[in-house]
Amino acid sequence: MTPLINIVTIRLSWLLSAVATLASPQCRCLYGQKCWPTPSDFSSLEAQISQPLIYPLPPASACYPTSDPSGNCTDVQTNQFNGNWRSNQSGSMQSPNFESFIFDNGSISACYLNTTLGVPCQQGCVPIIGVDARSVGDIQAGVRFAVEHNLRLAVKNTGHDYLGRSTARGSFLIWTHHLKNTTYNASFVPAGAPSVETYDAITLGAGVQWNEAYDAVQAQGRTLVGGVSEGGSVGSAGGWVLGGGHSAIAPAYGLGVDNVIEFNIVTSNGEYLTANSHTHADLFWALRGGGGGTYGIVTSVTYRTHPSVPLTAFYFAANSTNNETFNNLFAEFVRLHPNLSEAGFGGYAIVSSNGIGVFYIALNVTQAQANETVDPFLTFAQNLTSQGLDISIASTVPYLSFYSWYTEWYTPTFSAAPPVGSIDELASRLISRDTIEHNPEGIANAILALDGVVWHFVAGGAVSKVDPESTGLNPAWRKALAHVVWSTGWVEGTPASEIKQLRAALAQSLKNVTDLTGSSAYYNEASMFELNPQYTFFGSHYDKLKVIKNVYDPVGLFVVTEGVGSEDWDTSLNCRR
């Protein structure tokens, strides 16, 4: 094709897309409106898919007399905080606040587990009807149906989403949770690549969760960069990787996006595409960190695997009622991180105003080598015991593999991860190595003032060695050492006015931290009320991501909170601005 013909073709394609967008209704069709598809329309859709249509309900609906009589309220009460149980419910989110909906007048539509509140069970933000996708064809049929009827679409796997991106009031759902295919290939060749380009890889369907993925690679004597959660319930091939995908072993092998070889995806025109460095390379670039729910529905991800190697864990726990003593300890802990990064450590710490618990690991590091790195800090801490510091744990422990460490700490019965099933809204910031090196005391004081932070030591090392322009991920990740998260919450039945006050307090705390760290954050674990989400989550890559978004989703079907292109829609994400 000559350059002139190519230019004309591109412009014609853009013009047709623009005309189609301008001709489409300004607002999505929601349940209860006259435009909502008829029973006959849904019957036609059902004839095209492999499973009956699903009718999601808030999980607590089983506890109300008006629900299906077969509902088992005891089951709901028993499993309220079980991430794997929640992921098996099409209407459940891991944080139940995203199942409810607050109207502009302050009234709340929700279905509370606490039935003594005397509030009727309502649908809230839970989608009305949807497709239980078991194949690519199911997803294609659902996508085409949503476009044809101009529906607000929600795409959900497990419901692990702190921005509420996998649900929407009055919407049509495509549920990918049952896409469980797992294929290991020690000599995987990406589509379009030369035959000599091979990887030791595993392909995971969109519904595969980390507990399943880790079991699969362990059977092959391999390991995989992935997330941690109670019971391993987080999805391994969805929003986690599309937002970046942090991991305790990211400092050794890079983030999730740095380990992806290939995606398969269904776009808004129903087309099934393979995206890698050889085909649809622009989409491949965007999918690696450019945000979940934005470009299409990922059906599978292929990751490179790594040898299973031994590791050493560093455990430390201490507290003090003497504020000055604990502040000194935590400032020293912050100051230690460049050295920990150089030594290959990564992991998590839980921090309050007067206590800390550390769960760090280093791959291919012996216990003696680990001790050499952490002993100066432990000596510093020991010297504070005369000033009121109480040290309950201070040890290094060898493990045969990441899998053996993971299965010890992240089982459903004993977990180092924050629980699911509780009302939770987050704020977060990335903290750069430069900030930690130049102002450890300032960072320490700001963190302790929050009185409840999860300190994710998941950057530096291999993460910092990746070319910032090689993926769509926010370039700030390549300069970061830590990702810090804190939150607010409330009990069921709290009035909207009080929720508003709690959100305002969270926003103020975010401003205080931002003054020290800058405004960059991890898209998957962050505030829903960022002032400039385009920069905060995507940095200098935003304009390029927006162009790619418009190429692969010209009708704007995939719209999510603070995602690429969301600024073109109102705050409800139902109507174009």
Coordinates of C-alpha atoms in Angstrom, one line a residue:
M1 CA 0.0 0.0 0.0
T2 CA 1.4 3.4 -1.0
P3 CA 1.8 6.1 1.7
L4 CA -0.9 8.2 0.1
I5 CA -3.4 5.4 0.0
N6 CA -2.6 4.4 3.6
I7 CA -3.2 8.0 4.7
V8 CA -6.6 8.1 2.9
T9 CA -7.6 4.8 4.4
I10 CA -6.7 5.9 7.9
R11 CA -8.6 9.2 7.5
L12 CA -11.7 7.4 6.1
S13 CA -11.7 4.9 8.9
W14 CA -11.5 7.7 11.4
L15 CA -14.3 9.6 9.7
L16 CA -16.6 6.6 9.7
S17 CA -15.9 6.0 13.4
A18 CA -16.5 9.7 14.2
V19 CA -19.8 9.7 12.2
A20 CA -20.9 6.5 14.0
T21 CA -20.1 8.0 17.4
L22 CA -21.9 11.3 16.7
A23 CA -24.9 9.5 15.4
S24 CA -25.2 7.3 18.5
P25 CA -27.3 8.3 21.5
Q26 CA -25.6 10.5 24.0
C27 CA -26.5 8.3 27.0
R28 CA -26.4 4.6 27.6
C29 CA -29.6 2.6 28.0
L30 CA -30.2 1.5 31.5
Y31 CA -32.6 -1.0 33.1
G32 CA -36.1 0.5 33.6
Q33 CA -35.8 2.9 30.6
K34 CA -38.0 2.4 27.5
C35 CA -34.9 1.6 25.4
W36 CA -34.1 -1.5 27.5
P37 CA -34.1 -4.7 25.4
T38 CA -37.3 -6.7 25.4
P39 CA -37.7 -10.3 26.6
S40 CA -37.6 -11.3 23.0
D41 CA -34.3 -9.5 22.5
F42 CA -32.8 -11.4 25.5
S43 CA -34.2 -14.7 24.2
S44 CA -32.4 -14.1 20.9
L45 CA -29.2 -13.4 22.7
E46 CA -29.6 -16.5 24.9
A47 CA -29.9 -18.6 21.8
Q48 CA -26.4 -17.5 20.7
I49 CA -24.5 -18.3 23.9
S50 CA -23.5 -21.5 25.7
Q51 CA -25.1 -20.8 29.1
P52 CA -28.5 -19.4 30.2
L53 CA -28.5 -15.7 30.9
I54 CA -27.7 -14.8 34.5
Y55 CA -29.6 -12.5 36.8
P56 CA -27.0 -11.2 39.4
L57 CA -28.2 -10.4 42.9
P58 CA -26.5 -8.8 45.9
P59 CA -25.2 -11.8 47.9
A60 CA -27.0 -10.7 51.0
S61 CA -30.4 -11.0 49.2
A62 CA -30.5 -14.7 50.4
C63 CA -31.2 -13.2 53.9
Y64 CA -34.4 -11.5 52.9
P65 CA -37.8 -13.0 52.7
T66 CA -38.5 -11.6 49.3
S67 CA -35.5 -13.4 47.8
D68 CA -35.4 -16.8 46.2
P69 CA -36.7 -19.2 48.8
S70 CA -33.7 -21.5 48.1
G71 CA -31.4 -18.7 49.3
N72 CA -29.1 -19.8 52.1
C73 CA -28.5 -16.9 54.5
T74 CA -26.2 -19.0 56.7
D75 CA -23.9 -19.6 53.7
V76 CA -23.7 -15.8 53.2
Q77 CA -23.0 -15.1 56.8
T78 CA -20.3 -17.8 57.0
N79 CA -18.6 -16.7 53.8
Q80 CA -18.9 -12.9 54.0
F81 CA -15.1 -12.5 54.3
N82 CA -14.1 -15.4 52.0
G83 CA -12.7 -14.0 48.7
N84 CA -13.1 -17.2 46.7
W85 CA -16.8 -17.5 47.8
R86 CA -17.4 -13.9 46.9
S87 CA -15.8 -14.4 43.5
N88 CA -18.2 -17.2 42.7
Q89 CA -21.2 -14.9 43.1
S90 CA -22.0 -13.0 39.9
G91 CA -23.5 -10.2 41.9
S92 CA -20.8 -9.9 44.6
M93 CA -18.0 -7.4 44.8
Q94 CA -15.0 -8.1 47.2
S95 CA -15.8 -4.8 48.9
P96 CA -19.6 -4.6 49.4
N97 CA -19.7 -0.8 49.3
F98 CA -19.5 -1.2 45.5
E99 CA -22.7 -3.2 45.5
S100 CA -24.6 -0.2 46.8
F101 CA -25.6 3.1 45.1
I102 CA -25.9 6.6 46.5
F103 CA -28.3 8.9 44.8
D104 CA -27.8 12.6 44.5
N105 CA -30.4 13.2 47.2
G106 CA -28.5 11.1 49.7
S107 CA -30.7 8.0 49.6
I108 CA -29.0 4.7 49.3
S109 CA -30.0 1.6 47.3
A110 CA -28.3 -1.5 48.9
C111 CA -28.9 -4.9 50.2
Y112 CA -27.3 -5.1 53.7
L113 CA -26.3 -8.3 55.4
N114 CA -27.4 -6.7 58.7
T115 CA -31.2 -7.3 58.3
T116 CA -31.9 -5.7 61.7
L117 CA -31.5 -2.3 60.0
G118 CA -35.0 -2.7 58.6
V119 CA -34.0 -1.6 55.2
P120 CA -35.4 -3.4 52.2
C121 CA -33.0 -5.4 50.0
Q122 CA -32.4 -3.5 46.7
Q123 CA -30.3 -4.1 43.6
G124 CA -27.9 -1.1 44.3
C125 CA -25.1 -1.1 41.8
V126 CA -25.4 -4.8 40.9
P127 CA -26.0 -5.4 37.2
I128 CA -29.5 -6.6 36.2
I129 CA -28.7 -9.4 33.7
G130 CA -25.7 -10.8 31.9
V131 CA -23.7 -13.4 30.1
D132 CA -21.9 -16.2 32.0
A133 CA -19.0 -16.4 29.5
R134 CA -17.5 -19.8 28.9
S135 CA -16.0 -19.1 25.5
V136 CA -14.7 -16.3 23.2
G137 CA -18.0 -16.7 21.3
D138 CA -20.0 -16.0 24.4
I139 CA -18.1 -12.7 24.9
Q140 CA -18.5 -11.7 21.3
A141 CA -22.2 -12.3 21.4
G142 CA -22.5 -10.3 24.6
V143 CA -20.4 -7.4 23.3
R144 CA -22.4 -7.2 20.0
F145 CA -25.6 -7.2 22.0
A146 CA -24.4 -4.4 24.3
V147 CA -23.4 -2.3 21.3
E148 CA -26.6 -3.0 19.3
H149 CA -28.8 -1.9 22.3
N150 CA -26.5 0.9 23.5
L151 CA -26.3 -0.7 27.0
R152 CA -24.1 0.3 29.9
L153 CA -21.7 -2.6 30.0
A154 CA -20.0 -4.0 33.1
V155 CA -17.2 -6.6 32.8
K156 CA -16.4 -8.7 35.9
N157 CA -14.2 -11.6 36.9
T158 CA -13.7 -11.8 40.7
G159 CA -14.9 -8.4 41.8
H160 CA -11.5 -7.4 43.3
D161 CA -11.8 -3.8 42.3
Y162 CA -11.3 -0.8 44.6
L163 CA -12.6 1.6 42.0
G164 CA -15.9 -0.2 41.4
R165 CA -15.0 -0.7 37.7
S166 CA -16.6 -4.2 37.4
T167 CA -20.1 -3.2 38.2
A168 CA -22.6 -0.4 37.3
R169 CA -26.2 0.4 38.3
G170 CA -28.8 -0.7 35.7
S171 CA -26.1 -2.4 33.5
F172 CA -25.6 -5.5 31.4
L173 CA -22.9 -7.8 32.7
I174 CA -20.3 -10.0 30.9
W175 CA -18.9 -12.3 33.6
T176 CA -15.6 -13.9 32.7
H177 CA -15.1 -15.9 35.9
H178 CA -15.5 -19.3 34.3
L179 CA -12.9 -18.9 31.6
K180 CA -10.5 -21.3 33.5
N181 CA -8.3 -22.7 30.7
T182 CA -4.7 -23.1 31.6
T183 CA -2.0 -24.1 29.2
Y184 CA 1.7 -24.5 29.9
N185 CA 4.2 -24.4 27.0
A186 CA 7.9 -24.6 27.6
S187 CA 8.6 -23.4 24.0
F188 CA 5.8 -20.9 23.4
V189 CA 6.0 -18.9 20.1
P190 CA 4.0 -15.7 20.0
A191 CA 1.6 -15.2 17.0
G192 CA 3.5 -13.6 14.2
A193 CA 6.9 -14.2 15.7
P194 CA 9.8 -16.1 14.1
S195 CA 10.0 -19.7 15.2
V196 CA 13.2 -19.1 17.0
E197 CA 11.5 -16.7 19.4
T198 CA 10.4 -19.0 22.2
Y199 CA 9.4 -18.6 25.8
D200 CA 8.8 -20.9 28.8
A201 CA 5.3 -19.6 29.2
I202 CA 1.8 -20.2 30.6
T203 CA -1.5 -19.1 29.1
L204 CA -4.2 -18.3 31.6
G205 CA -7.9 -17.8 30.8
A206 CA -9.5 -14.6 32.1
G207 CA -11.2 -16.4 35.0
V208 CA -8.0 -18.1 36.4
Q209 CA -7.2 -16.9 39.9
W210 CA -3.8 -16.7 41.4
N211 CA -4.2 -19.7 43.6
E212 CA -5.0 -21.7 40.5
A213 CA -2.2 -20.1 38.5
Y214 CA 0.4 -20.8 41.2
D215 CA -0.6 -24.4 41.5
A216 CA -0.3 -24.8 37.7
V217 CA 3.3 -23.4 37.5
Q218 CA 4.4 -25.2 40.6
A219 CA 3.4 -28.5 38.9
Q220 CA 6.0 -27.6 36.2
G221 CA 8.7 -26.6 38.7
R222 CA 8.4 -23.0 37.7
T223 CA 7.2 -19.7 39.2
L224 CA 5.2 -16.8 38.1
V225 CA 5.1 -13.1 38.9
G226 CA 1.7 -12.6 40.5
G227 CA -0.4 -11.0 43.2
V228 CA -1.3 -12.1 46.7
S229 CA -4.6 -12.1 48.4
E230 CA -6.5 -14.2 51.0
G231 CA -6.9 -17.6 49.4
G232 CA -5.4 -16.4 46.1
S233 CA -8.8 -15.1 44.9
V234 CA -7.6 -12.2 42.8
G235 CA -7.8 -12.8 39.0
S236 CA -4.5 -13.5 37.2
A237 CA -5.5 -12.3 33.8
G238 CA -7.7 -9.3 34.2
G239 CA -7.5 -5.9 35.9
W240 CA -4.5 -6.9 38.0
V241 CA -2.2 -7.0 35.0
L242 CA -4.0 -4.4 32.9
G243 CA -3.2 -1.9 35.6
G244 CA 0.4 -2.9 36.1
G245 CA 0.3 -5.9 38.4
H246 CA 2.6 -5.5 41.4
S247 CA 4.1 -8.5 43.2
A248 CA 6.4 -9.4 46.1
I249 CA 8.8 -10.8 43.5
A250 CA 8.5 -7.9 41.1
P251 CA 11.8 -6.5 42.3
A252 CA 13.4 -9.7 41.0
Y253 CA 11.5 -10.2 37.7
G254 CA 9.6 -7.0 37.0
L255 CA 5.9 -6.2 37.3
G256 CA 3.1 -8.3 35.7
V257 CA 3.1 -6.1 32.6
D258 CA 6.8 -6.7 32.2
N259 CA 6.2 -10.5 32.0
V260 CA 3.3 -10.6 29.5
I261 CA 4.1 -12.1 26.2
E262 CA 0.7 -12.0 24.6
F263 CA -3.0 -11.0 25.1
N264 CA -6.1 -12.3 23.4
I265 CA -9.0 -9.8 23.5
V266 CA -12.4 -9.1 22.1
T267 CA -12.9 -5.5 21.1
S268 CA -16.1 -3.4 20.9
N269 CA -16.9 -4.5 17.3
G270 CA -16.8 -8.1 18.4
E271 CA -13.5 -8.8 16.8
Y272 CA -11.2 -11.4 18.5
L273 CA -7.6 -10.2 18.4
T274 CA -4.1 -11.3 19.4
A275 CA -1.9 -8.5 20.7
N276 CA 1.8 -8.9 21.2
S277 CA 5.0 -7.2 20.0
H278 CA 4.5 -8.6 16.5
T279 CA 0.8 -8.1 15.9
H280 CA -1.4 -5.2 17.1
A281 CA 1.7 -3.9 18.9
D282 CA 0.0 -0.6 19.7
L283 CA -2.7 -2.4 21.6
F284 CA -0.2 -4.7 23.3
W285 CA 1.6 -1.6 24.5
A286 CA -1.6 0.0 25.9
L287 CA -2.8 -3.2 27.6
R288 CA 0.4 -3.4 29.6
G289 CA -0.5 -0.8 32.3
G290 CA -3.0 1.4 30.4
G291 CA -5.9 0.3 32.6
G292 CA -8.5 -2.4 32.9
G293 CA -11.9 -2.3 31.2
T294 CA -10.8 0.3 28.7
Y295 CA -9.8 -1.3 25.3
G296 CA -11.8 -4.5 25.2
I297 CA -12.4 -7.8 27.1
V298 CA -9.2 -9.8 27.7
T299 CA -9.9 -13.5 27.3
S300 CA -6.5 -14.8 28.1
V301 CA -2.9 -13.7 29.0
T302 CA 0.3 -15.5 28.3
Y303 CA 3.1 -14.9 30.8
R304 CA 6.7 -15.9 30.8
T305 CA 7.6 -18.2 33.7
H306 CA 10.8 -18.4 35.8
P307 CA 12.7 -21.1 37.5
S308 CA 11.6 -22.0 41.0
V309 CA 14.4 -20.9 43.3
P310 CA 14.9 -20.7 47.1
L311 CA 14.3 -17.5 49.0
T312 CA 14.8 -16.0 52.4
A313 CA 12.0 -14.2 54.2
F314 CA 12.6 -11.3 56.7
Y315 CA 9.9 -11.0 59.4
F316 CA 9.8 -8.1 61.9
A317 CA 7.1 -6.9 64.2
A318 CA 7.4 -4.2 66.9
N319 CA 5.3 -1.6 68.7
S320 CA 5.8 1.2 71.2
T321 CA 3.6 3.5 73.2
N322 CA 6.4 6.0 73.1
N323 CA 5.7 8.1 69.9
E324 CA 9.3 9.4 69.6
T325 CA 10.7 5.9 69.9
F326 CA 8.4 4.4 67.2
N327 CA 8.9 7.4 64.9
N328 CA 12.7 6.9 65.1
L329 CA 12.2 3.2 64.3
F330 CA 10.0 3.8 61.3
A331 CA 12.2 6.5 59.9
E332 CA 15.1 4.1 60.0
F333 CA 12.9 1.4 58.3
V334 CA 12.1 3.9 55.5
R335 CA 15.8 4.8 55.2
L336 CA 16.7 1.1 54.8
H337 CA 14.8 0.6 51.6
P338 CA 17.4 1.5 49.0
N339 CA 19.7 -1.1 50.6
L340 CA 16.9 -3.6 50.7
S341 CA 16.2 -3.0 47.1
E342 CA 19.8 -3.5 46.1
A343 CA 19.7 -6.8 48.0
G344 CA 16.7 -8.1 46.1
F345 CA 14.0 -7.8 48.7
G346 CA 10.3 -7.1 48.1
G347 CA 7.1 -7.7 50.1
Y348 CA 4.6 -6.0 52.4
A349 CA 4.5 -4.1 55.7
I350 CA 1.4 -3.2 57.7
V351 CA 2.0 0.1 59.6
S352 CA 0.0 1.9 62.3
S353 CA 0.9 4.9 64.4
N354 CA 2.7 2.8 66.9
G355 CA 3.2 -0.7 65.4
I356 CA 4.6 -2.4 62.3
G357 CA 4.6 -5.9 60.8
V358 CA 7.0 -6.8 58.0
F359 CA 6.7 -9.7 55.5
Y360 CA 9.6 -9.3 53.0
I361 CA 11.3 -11.9 50.8
A362 CA 14.4 -12.1 48.6
L363 CA 14.8 -14.7 45.9
N364 CA 18.1 -16.6 45.5
V365 CA 19.4 -14.9 48.6
T366 CA 20.8 -17.1 51.4
Q367 CA 19.9 -16.6 55.0
A368 CA 23.4 -15.4 55.7
Q369 CA 23.2 -12.8 52.9
A370 CA 19.8 -11.7 54.2
N371 CA 21.1 -11.3 57.7
E372 CA 24.0 -9.2 56.4
T373 CA 21.5 -6.8 54.9
V374 CA 19.0 -6.5 57.8
D375 CA 21.3 -6.8 60.8
P376 CA 22.1 -3.1 60.9
F377 CA 18.4 -2.3 61.1
L378 CA 17.8 -5.0 63.8
T379 CA 20.7 -3.6 65.8
F380 CA 19.1 -0.1 65.6
A381 CA 15.8 -1.5 66.7
Q382 CA 17.4 -3.5 69.6
N383 CA 19.0 -0.3 70.8
L384 CA 15.5 1.3 71.1
T385 CA 14.2 -1.4 73.4
S386 CA 15.6 0.6 76.4
Q387 CA 13.4 3.5 75.1
G388 CA 10.1 1.5 75.1
L389 CA 10.2 -0.4 71.8
D390 CA 8.7 -3.9 72.1
I391 CA 10.1 -6.3 69.5
S392 CA 7.9 -9.4 69.1
I393 CA 9.4 -10.9 65.9
A394 CA 12.9 -10.3 64.3
S395 CA 14.0 -13.2 62.1
T396 CA 15.1 -14.4 58.7
V397 CA 13.6 -17.7 57.5
P398 CA 14.7 -19.8 54.4
Y399 CA 12.1 -21.3 52.1
L400 CA 12.4 -23.7 49.2
S401 CA 10.5 -21.5 46.8
F402 CA 8.1 -18.6 46.4
Y403 CA 5.3 -21.2 46.3
S404 CA 6.2 -22.6 49.7
W405 CA 6.3 -19.1 51.2
Y406 CA 3.0 -18.1 49.6
T407 CA 1.1 -21.2 50.6
E408 CA 2.2 -20.6 54.2
W409 CA 0.9 -17.1 54.5
Y410 CA -2.0 -16.7 52.1
T411 CA -4.3 -19.6 52.8
P412 CA -8.0 -18.9 53.5
T413 CA -7.5 -19.8 57.2
F414 CA -4.4 -17.7 57.8
S415 CA -3.6 -14.7 55.7
A416 CA -1.1 -11.8 55.7
A417 CA -3.4 -9.9 53.3
P418 CA -6.1 -7.5 54.3
P419 CA -9.5 -9.2 54.4
V420 CA -12.2 -8.9 51.8
G421 CA -15.9 -8.4 52.5
S422 CA -15.5 -5.2 54.4
I423 CA -16.5 -1.7 53.2
D424 CA -13.3 -0.1 52.0
E425 CA -12.4 3.0 50.0
L426 CA -8.7 3.7 49.3
A427 CA -6.2 6.3 48.7
S428 CA -2.6 5.6 47.6
R429 CA 0.7 7.0 46.3
L430 CA 3.9 5.8 44.7
I431 CA 7.0 6.8 46.6
S432 CA 10.1 7.3 44.5
R433 CA 13.6 6.1 45.5
D434 CA 14.8 9.7 45.3
T435 CA 12.1 10.9 47.8
I436 CA 13.0 8.1 50.2
E437 CA 16.7 8.8 50.0
H438 CA 16.3 12.5 50.5
N439 CA 13.5 12.7 53.0
P440 CA 13.0 9.5 55.0
E441 CA 11.9 11.4 58.1
G442 CA 9.2 13.4 56.2
I443 CA 7.9 10.2 54.6
A444 CA 7.8 8.4 58.0
N445 CA 5.9 11.2 59.7
A446 CA 3.4 11.5 56.9
I447 CA 2.8 7.7 56.9
L448 CA 2.4 7.4 60.7
A449 CA -0.1 10.3 60.7
L450 CA -2.4 8.1 58.6
D451 CA -2.5 5.5 61.4
G452 CA -3.1 2.5 59.1
V453 CA -1.1 1.9 55.9
V454 CA -0.1 -1.1 53.8
W455 CA 3.4 -0.4 52.6
H456 CA 3.9 -2.4 49.4
F457 CA 7.6 -2.8 48.7
V458 CA 7.0 -3.9 45.1
A459 CA 9.2 -1.7 42.9
G460 CA 12.9 -1.0 42.4
G461 CA 15.2 -3.7 41.3
A462 CA 14.1 -5.2 38.0
V463 CA 11.1 -2.9 37.9
S464 CA 13.4 0.1 37.7
K465 CA 15.5 -1.4 34.9
V466 CA 12.7 -1.6 32.3
D467 CA 12.5 1.1 29.7
P468 CA 9.6 3.4 30.8
E469 CA 8.5 3.8 27.2
S470 CA 8.3 0.0 26.5
T471 CA 4.8 -0.3 28.0
G472 CA 1.8 1.8 28.6
L473 CA 2.4 1.8 32.4
N474 CA 2.8 5.1 34.2
P475 CA 6.5 5.9 34.0
A476 CA 6.5 6.8 37.7
W477 CA 6.6 3.1 38.5
R478 CA 10.2 3.0 37.1
K479 CA 11.4 5.5 39.7
A480 CA 9.4 4.1 42.6
L481 CA 10.4 1.9 45.5
A482 CA 7.1 1.7 47.4
H483 CA 3.4 1.9 46.8
V484 CA 1.5 2.9 50.0
V485 CA -2.2 2.4 50.5
W486 CA -4.6 3.6 53.2
S487 CA -8.3 3.6 53.5
T488 CA -11.6 4.6 55.1
G489 CA -14.6 2.5 55.9
W490 CA -18.0 2.5 57.6
V491 CA -20.7 0.1 58.8
E492 CA -23.7 -0.8 56.8
G493 CA -26.5 1.7 57.1
T494 CA -24.2 4.7 57.6
P495 CA -26.0 7.8 56.1
A496 CA -24.7 9.3 52.9
S497 CA -23.8 12.6 54.8
E498 CA -21.4 10.7 57.1
I499 CA -19.9 8.8 54.1
K500 CA -19.3 12.2 52.5
Q501 CA -17.4 13.4 55.5
L502 CA -15.3 10.2 55.7
R503 CA -14.4 10.6 52.0
A504 CA -13.5 14.3 52.6
A505 CA -11.1 13.3 55.4
L506 CA -9.5 10.6 53.2
A507 CA -9.1 13.2 50.4
Q508 CA -7.4 15.6 52.9
S509 CA -5.0 12.9 54.0
L510 CA -4.2 12.2 50.4
K511 CA -3.4 15.8 49.8
N512 CA -1.0 15.8 52.8
V513 CA 0.9 12.8 51.5
T514 CA 0.9 14.1 47.9
D515 CA 2.7 17.3 49.1
L516 CA 5.7 15.0 49.9
T517 CA 5.5 12.3 47.3
G518 CA 4.0 13.9 44.2
S519 CA 0.7 12.7 42.7
S520 CA 1.5 9.4 40.9
A521 CA -0.5 6.3 42.0
Y522 CA -1.2 2.7 41.1
Y523 CA -4.4 2.5 39.1
N524 CA -5.7 -0.7 40.7
E525 CA -5.5 0.5 44.3
A526 CA -6.3 4.1 44.5
S527 CA -8.9 6.9 45.2
M528 CA -12.0 7.2 43.1
F529 CA -11.8 10.9 43.5
E530 CA -8.4 11.9 42.1
L531 CA -8.3 15.5 40.9
N532 CA -6.2 14.6 37.8
P533 CA -6.6 10.9 37.2
Q534 CA -5.2 11.0 33.7
Y535 CA -1.8 12.2 35.0
T536 CA -1.9 10.4 38.4
F537 CA -2.5 6.9 36.9
F538 CA -0.9 7.2 33.4
G539 CA 1.5 10.1 33.5
S540 CA 3.1 11.2 30.2
H541 CA 1.6 8.1 28.4
Y542 CA -2.0 9.4 28.6
D543 CA -2.3 11.0 25.2
K544 CA -1.0 8.0 23.4
L545 CA -3.3 5.7 25.4
K546 CA -6.3 7.8 24.5
V547 CA -5.4 7.6 20.7
I548 CA -5.2 3.8 21.0
K549 CA -8.4 3.6 23.0
N550 CA -10.2 5.4 20.2
V551 CA -8.8 3.1 17.5
Y552 CA -10.0 -0.1 19.2
D553 CA -13.1 1.2 20.9
P554 CA -14.4 4.0 18.7
V555 CA -18.0 3.7 20.1
G556 CA -16.8 4.1 23.7
L557 CA -18.3 0.9 24.9
F558 CA -15.7 0.3 27.6
V559 CA -15.9 3.1 30.1
V560 CA -14.8 2.8 33.7
T561 CA -14.1 5.0 36.7
E562 CA -11.0 7.2 36.0
G563 CA -10.0 5.0 33.0
V564 CA -8.7 6.2 29.7
G565 CA -11.4 8.2 28.0
S566 CA -13.6 8.5 31.1
E567 CA -13.3 12.3 31.0
D568 CA -15.5 12.3 27.9
W569 CA -18.4 11.1 30.1
D570 CA -20.3 12.6 33.0
T571 CA -19.8 11.5 36.6
S572 CA -22.2 8.7 36.2
L573 CA -20.3 7.4 33.1
N574 CA -23.7 7.0 31.4
C575 CA -23.9 10.1 29.3
R576 CA -21.3 11.8 27.1
R577 CA -20.3 15.3 28.1

